[in-house]
Amino acid sequence: MDLKIYKDKKEVAEQFSNYLVDQLKDKESFHMALSGGSTPKIVFDVLADNFADKVDWNKVHFYWGDERCVPPSDDESNYKMTVEHLFSKIEVPKANIHRILGEKSPTDEAIRYANLLEINMDRVEEVPQFDLVILGMGDDGHTASIFPHEIELWDAEDHCVVATHPDSGQKRVSINGKVINTAKEVAFLVTGASKAEKVEAVVEKTEGSEAYPASLVNPSSGNLVWFLDEAAASLLK
Ligand code: 6PG
């Protein structure tokens, strides 16, 4: 596990952008699963504003690790956030954007999206292999849209699952643990003091950490890197 700790969200965003440029070097095509949340929002702004000309976006295929089951115009939509902070500022071929159709039936969309991943990507033991999966950690400990209260979804047979937000009941489509752990690279983007206790539990594997899906992220042959700000890393020894 590679821990990279930076001063603040902005520096996390800058350093992650450098890492992404490096990952893209010498690649013909690059299949990347995005995450929602406030940290990716800043990452997308930095990527678009300072790194746009350092990347050949034509070779990047954008997917989402999870999406809320809402229309793409809804403020809750991870796709909408990505359009506002990234796609509205860089040239990406429409064919390279593979949205989770939140406005469809969650169950049908989970099946459709899993099939899309399997068609579009190389597979390892029949599991679609992303070049990079970006993950975050919510204040409640969810990662992608696998929540602690339904952590059994992590090991679901289906590569895409239907999750339910514990408070709002909102339905979400999320990739499962097998897809995450098959990726060549997995990068956590976690910032803010509210994450510090959970980061400490997961990174130091303390008692109770198994309640958090993040503790199950362990790429079988890929590389795991954490991009943290000092606030989120403040309890690490
Ligand atoms: C989601 C996100 C989620 C995100 C966390 C972290 O759709 O809810 O994909 O998994 O990564 O909520 O969000 P912050 O970056 O705001 O801490």
mmCIF file of C-alpha atoms and ligand atoms in Angstrom:
data_model
loop_
_atom_site.group_PDB
_atom_site.id
_atom_site.type_symbol
_atom_site.label_atom_id
_atom_site.label_comp_id
_atom_site.label_asym_id
_atom_site.label_seq_id
_atom_site.Cartn_x
_atom_site.Cartn_y
_atom_site.Cartn_z
ATOM 1 C CA MET A 1 0.000 0.000 0.000
ATOM 2 C CA ASP A 2 1.490 3.281 -1.152
ATOM 3 C CA LEU A 3 0.470 6.244 1.029
ATOM 4 C CA LYS A 4 0.975 9.714 -0.449
ATOM 5 C CA ILE A 5 0.208 12.512 2.029
ATOM 6 C CA TYR A 6 -0.090 16.123 0.927
ATOM 7 C CA LYS A 7 -0.891 19.440 2.576
ATOM 8 C CA ASP A 8 -4.454 19.919 1.344
ATOM 9 C CA LYS A 9 -7.101 18.947 -1.250
ATOM 10 C CA LYS A 10 -5.526 21.144 -3.887
ATOM 11 C CA GLU A 11 -2.118 19.477 -3.548
ATOM 12 C CA VAL A 12 -3.783 16.047 -3.568
ATOM 13 C CA ALA A 13 -5.489 17.065 -6.813
ATOM 14 C CA GLU A 14 -2.221 18.311 -8.364
ATOM 15 C CA GLN A 15 -0.216 15.255 -7.360
ATOM 16 C CA PHE A 16 -2.958 12.869 -8.465
ATOM 17 C CA SER A 17 -3.031 14.654 -11.826
ATOM 18 C CA ASN A 18 0.740 14.111 -12.198
ATOM 19 C CA TYR A 19 0.213 10.426 -11.321
ATOM 20 C CA LEU A 20 -2.556 10.124 -13.940
ATOM 21 C CA VAL A 21 -0.389 11.709 -16.660
ATOM 22 C CA ASP A 22 2.301 9.199 -15.760
ATOM 23 C CA GLN A 23 -0.139 6.280 -15.866
ATOM 24 C CA LEU A 24 -1.330 7.330 -19.323
ATOM 25 C CA LYS A 25 2.173 7.473 -20.810
ATOM 26 C CA ASP A 26 2.823 4.810 -23.492
ATOM 27 C CA LYS A 27 -0.777 3.531 -23.257
ATOM 28 C CA GLU A 28 -2.756 3.045 -26.481
ATOM 29 C CA SER A 29 -6.053 3.201 -24.596
ATOM 30 C CA PHE A 30 -6.926 3.741 -20.947
ATOM 31 C CA HIS A 31 -10.106 2.615 -19.220
ATOM 32 C CA MET A 32 -10.707 4.608 -16.045
ATOM 33 C CA ALA A 33 -13.541 4.436 -13.477
ATOM 34 C CA LEU A 34 -14.310 7.806 -11.892
ATOM 35 C CA SER A 35 -15.722 8.507 -8.467
ATOM 36 C CA GLY A 36 -18.100 11.158 -7.173
ATOM 37 C CA GLY A 37 -17.570 13.365 -4.146
ATOM 38 C CA SER A 38 -15.940 16.690 -3.317
ATOM 39 C CA THR A 39 -12.351 15.466 -3.736
ATOM 40 C CA PRO A 40 -12.772 14.277 -7.333
ATOM 41 C CA LYS A 41 -14.519 17.605 -8.035
ATOM 42 C CA ILE A 42 -11.288 19.460 -7.265
ATOM 43 C CA VAL A 43 -9.223 16.845 -9.095
ATOM 44 C CA PHE A 44 -11.313 17.343 -12.239
ATOM 45 C CA ASP A 45 -10.931 21.130 -12.002
ATOM 46 C CA VAL A 46 -7.134 20.832 -11.668
ATOM 47 C CA LEU A 47 -6.936 18.266 -14.469
ATOM 48 C CA ALA A 48 -8.996 20.447 -16.797
ATOM 49 C CA ASP A 49 -7.328 23.748 -15.886
ATOM 50 C CA ASN A 50 -3.672 22.698 -15.593
ATOM 51 C CA PHE A 51 -3.201 19.323 -17.285
ATOM 52 C CA ALA A 52 -5.562 19.356 -20.273
ATOM 53 C CA ASP A 53 -2.752 19.667 -22.812
ATOM 54 C CA LYS A 54 -0.623 17.018 -21.096
ATOM 55 C CA VAL A 55 -3.078 14.226 -21.906
ATOM 56 C CA ASP A 56 -4.273 12.722 -25.182
ATOM 57 C CA TRP A 57 -7.911 12.477 -24.091
ATOM 58 C CA ASN A 58 -8.784 10.513 -27.244
ATOM 59 C CA LYS A 59 -7.291 7.415 -25.681
ATOM 60 C CA VAL A 60 -9.088 7.763 -22.350
ATOM 61 C CA HIS A 61 -12.368 5.905 -21.819
ATOM 62 C CA PHE A 62 -14.350 7.272 -18.879
ATOM 63 C CA TYR A 63 -16.594 5.076 -16.756
ATOM 64 C CA TRP A 64 -17.976 5.483 -13.245
ATOM 65 C CA GLY A 65 -17.343 3.210 -10.288
ATOM 66 C CA ASP A 66 -20.749 4.218 -9.032
ATOM 67 C CA GLU A 67 -23.649 6.454 -9.916
ATOM 68 C CA ARG A 68 -26.799 7.565 -8.202
ATOM 69 C CA CYS A 69 -30.031 6.444 -9.880
ATOM 70 C CA VAL A 70 -31.092 9.955 -10.838
ATOM 71 C CA PRO A 71 -31.350 11.766 -14.199
ATOM 72 C CA PRO A 72 -28.055 13.172 -15.583
ATOM 73 C CA SER A 73 -29.400 16.682 -14.959
ATOM 74 C CA ASP A 74 -29.849 16.025 -11.231
ATOM 75 C CA ASP A 75 -27.388 17.716 -8.830
ATOM 76 C CA GLU A 76 -26.879 14.324 -7.199
ATOM 77 C CA SER A 77 -25.544 12.850 -10.458
ATOM 78 C CA ASN A 78 -21.811 12.009 -10.490
ATOM 79 C CA TYR A 79 -21.970 12.335 -14.284
ATOM 80 C CA LYS A 80 -23.355 15.895 -13.989
ATOM 81 C CA MET A 81 -20.538 16.831 -11.619
ATOM 82 C CA THR A 82 -17.977 15.404 -14.049
ATOM 83 C CA VAL A 83 -19.472 17.360 -16.961
ATOM 84 C CA GLU A 84 -19.377 20.595 -14.937
ATOM 85 C CA HIS A 85 -15.800 20.146 -13.691
ATOM 86 C CA LEU A 86 -14.132 18.227 -16.503
ATOM 87 C CA PHE A 87 -16.003 17.446 -19.723
ATOM 88 C CA SER A 88 -17.199 21.035 -20.155
ATOM 89 C CA LYS A 89 -13.539 22.122 -20.234
ATOM 90 C CA ILE A 90 -11.717 19.463 -22.259
ATOM 91 C CA GLU A 91 -12.344 17.778 -25.599
ATOM 92 C CA VAL A 92 -13.382 14.144 -25.031
ATOM 93 C CA PRO A 93 -14.943 12.042 -27.799
ATOM 94 C CA LYS A 94 -18.554 11.343 -26.790
ATOM 95 C CA ALA A 95 -17.936 7.673 -27.633
ATOM 96 C CA ASN A 96 -15.364 7.579 -24.834
ATOM 97 C CA ILE A 97 -17.865 8.525 -22.117
ATOM 98 C CA HIS A 98 -19.650 5.474 -20.754
ATOM 99 C CA ARG A 99 -22.262 6.835 -18.363
ATOM 100 C CA ILE A 100 -24.214 4.704 -15.897
ATOM 101 C CA LEU A 101 -27.794 5.494 -16.962
ATOM 102 C CA GLY A 102 -29.147 6.538 -13.588
ATOM 103 C CA GLU A 103 -32.540 7.343 -15.025
ATOM 104 C CA LYS A 104 -33.145 3.701 -15.975
ATOM 105 C CA SER A 105 -34.285 0.891 -13.710
ATOM 106 C CA PRO A 106 -31.407 0.204 -11.260
ATOM 107 C CA THR A 107 -31.534 -3.553 -11.734
ATOM 108 C CA ASP A 108 -31.674 -3.354 -15.532
ATOM 109 C CA GLU A 109 -28.896 -0.739 -15.581
ATOM 110 C CA ALA A 110 -26.636 -2.826 -13.329
ATOM 111 C CA ILE A 111 -26.968 -5.700 -15.822
ATOM 112 C CA ARG A 112 -26.455 -3.426 -18.851
ATOM 113 C CA TYR A 113 -23.397 -1.733 -17.351
ATOM 114 C CA ALA A 114 -21.774 -5.002 -16.292
ATOM 115 C CA ASN A 115 -22.197 -6.261 -19.875
ATOM 116 C CA LEU A 116 -20.731 -3.016 -21.226
ATOM 117 C CA LEU A 117 -17.636 -3.397 -19.034
ATOM 118 C CA GLU A 118 -17.165 -6.988 -20.131
ATOM 119 C CA ILE A 119 -17.447 -6.049 -23.812
ATOM 120 C CA ASN A 120 -15.224 -2.962 -23.636
ATOM 121 C CA MET A 121 -12.332 -4.237 -21.580
ATOM 122 C CA ASP A 122 -9.797 -7.010 -21.333
ATOM 123 C CA ARG A 123 -10.915 -9.526 -18.730
ATOM 124 C CA VAL A 124 -8.972 -11.439 -16.078
ATOM 125 C CA GLU A 125 -10.752 -14.658 -15.125
ATOM 126 C CA GLU A 126 -13.869 -13.201 -16.769
ATOM 127 C CA VAL A 127 -13.701 -9.998 -14.680
ATOM 128 C CA PRO A 128 -13.357 -6.704 -16.628
ATOM 129 C CA GLN A 129 -9.988 -5.107 -15.879
ATOM 130 C CA PHE A 130 -9.824 -1.326 -15.543
ATOM 131 C CA ASP A 131 -6.521 0.422 -16.038
ATOM 132 C CA LEU A 132 -7.432 2.647 -13.105
ATOM 133 C CA VAL A 133 -10.259 2.785 -10.560
ATOM 134 C CA ILE A 134 -10.568 5.995 -8.541
ATOM 135 C CA LEU A 135 -12.193 5.521 -5.139
ATOM 136 C CA GLY A 136 -13.171 7.728 -2.239
ATOM 137 C CA MET A 137 -14.498 7.175 1.252
ATOM 138 C CA GLY A 138 -17.680 8.774 2.468
ATOM 139 C CA ASP A 139 -18.102 10.076 6.020
ATOM 140 C CA ASP A 140 -20.197 6.957 6.666
ATOM 141 C CA GLY A 141 -17.385 4.733 5.393
ATOM 142 C CA HIS A 142 -18.821 3.853 1.984
ATOM 143 C CA THR A 143 -16.517 3.321 -0.969
ATOM 144 C CA ALA A 144 -17.831 3.451 -4.535
ATOM 145 C CA SER A 145 -21.464 2.887 -3.500
ATOM 146 C CA ILE A 146 -20.826 -0.101 -1.300
ATOM 147 C CA PHE A 147 -22.085 0.945 2.136
ATOM 148 C CA PRO A 148 -21.148 -0.668 5.458
ATOM 149 C CA HIS A 149 -24.784 -1.698 6.067
ATOM 150 C CA GLU A 150 -24.792 -3.852 2.935
ATOM 151 C CA ILE A 151 -21.129 -4.801 2.715
ATOM 152 C CA GLU A 152 -22.133 -8.223 1.386
ATOM 153 C CA LEU A 153 -22.556 -6.500 -2.001
ATOM 154 C CA TRP A 154 -18.755 -6.336 -2.142
ATOM 155 C CA ASP A 155 -18.625 -10.069 -2.862
ATOM 156 C CA ALA A 156 -21.696 -10.188 -5.124
ATOM 157 C CA GLU A 157 -21.419 -12.458 -8.151
ATOM 158 C CA ASP A 158 -22.660 -9.677 -10.445
ATOM 159 C CA HIS A 159 -19.959 -7.200 -11.471
ATOM 160 C CA CYS A 160 -22.387 -4.305 -10.989
ATOM 161 C CA VAL A 161 -24.764 -4.201 -8.031
ATOM 162 C CA VAL A 162 -27.709 -2.091 -6.893
ATOM 163 C CA ALA A 163 -26.952 -0.371 -3.569
ATOM 164 C CA THR A 164 -29.215 1.632 -1.264
ATOM 165 C CA HIS A 165 -28.145 4.742 0.604
ATOM 166 C CA PRO A 166 -28.731 4.003 4.328
ATOM 167 C CA ASP A 167 -30.379 7.339 5.089
ATOM 168 C CA SER A 168 -32.113 8.539 1.938
ATOM 169 C CA GLY A 169 -32.900 5.109 0.467
ATOM 170 C CA GLN A 170 -31.542 6.418 -2.833
ATOM 171 C CA LYS A 171 -30.684 3.586 -5.225
ATOM 172 C CA ARG A 172 -27.227 3.489 -6.755
ATOM 173 C CA VAL A 173 -25.401 1.295 -9.260
ATOM 174 C CA SER A 174 -21.874 0.337 -8.203
ATOM 175 C CA ILE A 175 -19.090 -1.911 -9.402
ATOM 176 C CA ASN A 176 -18.368 -4.693 -6.921
ATOM 177 C CA GLY A 177 -15.229 -5.692 -5.061
ATOM 178 C CA LYS A 178 -14.124 -8.226 -7.673
ATOM 179 C CA VAL A 179 -14.009 -5.542 -10.382
ATOM 180 C CA ILE A 180 -12.191 -3.110 -8.083
ATOM 181 C CA ASN A 181 -9.606 -5.706 -7.043
ATOM 182 C CA THR A 182 -8.990 -6.761 -10.644
ATOM 183 C CA ALA A 183 -7.922 -3.256 -11.700
ATOM 184 C CA LYS A 184 -4.297 -2.593 -12.673
ATOM 185 C CA GLU A 185 -4.256 0.526 -10.496
ATOM 186 C CA VAL A 186 -6.575 1.591 -7.658
ATOM 187 C CA ALA A 187 -6.230 5.130 -6.323
ATOM 188 C CA PHE A 188 -8.023 6.343 -3.202
ATOM 189 C CA LEU A 189 -8.618 10.086 -3.039
ATOM 190 C CA VAL A 190 -9.477 10.831 0.600
ATOM 191 C CA THR A 191 -9.366 14.246 2.210
ATOM 192 C CA GLY A 192 -10.725 16.005 5.265
ATOM 193 C CA ALA A 193 -10.535 15.492 9.035
ATOM 194 C CA SER A 194 -13.894 13.692 9.035
ATOM 195 C CA LYS A 195 -12.190 10.725 7.327
ATOM 196 C CA ALA A 196 -9.209 10.506 9.718
ATOM 197 C CA GLU A 197 -10.598 7.818 12.046
ATOM 198 C CA LYS A 198 -11.687 5.564 9.211
ATOM 199 C CA VAL A 199 -8.430 6.081 7.319
ATOM 200 C CA GLU A 200 -6.506 5.086 10.460
ATOM 201 C CA ALA A 201 -8.727 1.999 10.954
ATOM 202 C CA VAL A 202 -8.387 0.847 7.337
ATOM 203 C CA VAL A 203 -4.691 1.625 6.839
ATOM 204 C CA GLU A 204 -3.623 0.230 10.216
ATOM 205 C CA LYS A 205 -6.142 -2.639 10.003
ATOM 206 C CA THR A 206 -7.406 -1.959 13.520
ATOM 207 C CA GLU A 207 -10.284 -3.897 15.066
ATOM 208 C CA GLY A 208 -13.605 -3.026 13.401
ATOM 209 C CA SER A 209 -11.989 -1.842 10.164
ATOM 210 C CA GLU A 210 -13.505 -4.819 8.342
ATOM 211 C CA ALA A 211 -16.835 -2.950 8.566
ATOM 212 C CA TYR A 212 -15.566 -0.568 5.901
ATOM 213 C CA PRO A 213 -15.479 -1.677 2.243
ATOM 214 C CA ALA A 214 -12.198 0.247 1.873
ATOM 215 C CA SER A 215 -10.579 -2.439 4.075
ATOM 216 C CA LEU A 216 -11.419 -4.993 1.373
ATOM 217 C CA VAL A 217 -9.604 -3.116 -1.401
ATOM 218 C CA ASN A 218 -6.618 -5.294 -2.173
ATOM 219 C CA PRO A 219 -5.870 -5.494 -5.905
ATOM 220 C CA SER A 220 -4.978 -9.117 -6.789
ATOM 221 C CA SER A 221 -2.202 -8.103 -9.152
ATOM 222 C CA GLY A 222 -2.591 -4.334 -9.338
ATOM 223 C CA ASN A 223 -1.175 -1.445 -7.371
ATOM 224 C CA LEU A 224 -3.024 0.400 -4.585
ATOM 225 C CA VAL A 225 -2.150 4.017 -3.845
ATOM 226 C CA TRP A 226 -3.749 6.402 -1.351
ATOM 227 C CA PHE A 227 -3.743 10.145 -2.008
ATOM 228 C CA LEU A 228 -4.457 11.775 1.352
ATOM 229 C CA ASP A 229 -4.334 15.271 2.718
ATOM 230 C CA GLU A 230 -2.781 15.873 6.147
ATOM 231 C CA ALA A 231 -6.217 16.177 7.770
ATOM 232 C CA ALA A 232 -7.364 12.748 6.611
ATOM 233 C CA ALA A 233 -3.973 11.249 7.512
ATOM 234 C CA SER A 234 -3.740 13.031 10.886
ATOM 235 C CA LEU A 235 -4.197 9.889 13.010
ATOM 236 C CA LEU A 236 -1.758 7.674 11.112
ATOM 237 C CA LYS A 237 1.275 6.651 13.151
HETATM 238 C C1 6PG B 1 -20.430 8.794 -4.226
HETATM 239 C C2 6PG B 1 -18.949 8.749 -4.302
HETATM 240 C C3 6PG B 1 -18.388 8.372 -2.984
HETATM 241 C C4 6PG B 1 -17.284 9.344 -2.667
HETATM 242 C C5 6PG B 1 -17.283 9.657 -1.209
HETATM 243 C C6 6PG B 1 -16.140 10.606 -0.873
HETATM 244 O O1 6PG B 1 -21.026 8.718 -5.303
HETATM 245 O O2 6PG B 1 -20.936 8.974 -3.127
HETATM 246 O O3 6PG B 1 -18.484 7.947 -5.333
HETATM 247 O O4 6PG B 1 -17.974 7.047 -2.928
HETATM 248 O O5 6PG B 1 -16.056 8.804 -3.070
HETATM 249 O O6 6PG B 1 -18.536 10.183 -0.866
HETATM 250 O O7 6PG B 1 -16.532 11.873 -1.098
HETATM 251 P P1 6PG B 1 -15.610 13.145 -0.721
HETATM 252 O O8 6PG B 1 -14.593 13.230 -1.799
HETATM 253 O O9 6PG B 1 -16.585 14.254 -0.690
HETATM 254 O O10 6PG B 1 -14.973 12.891 0.615
#
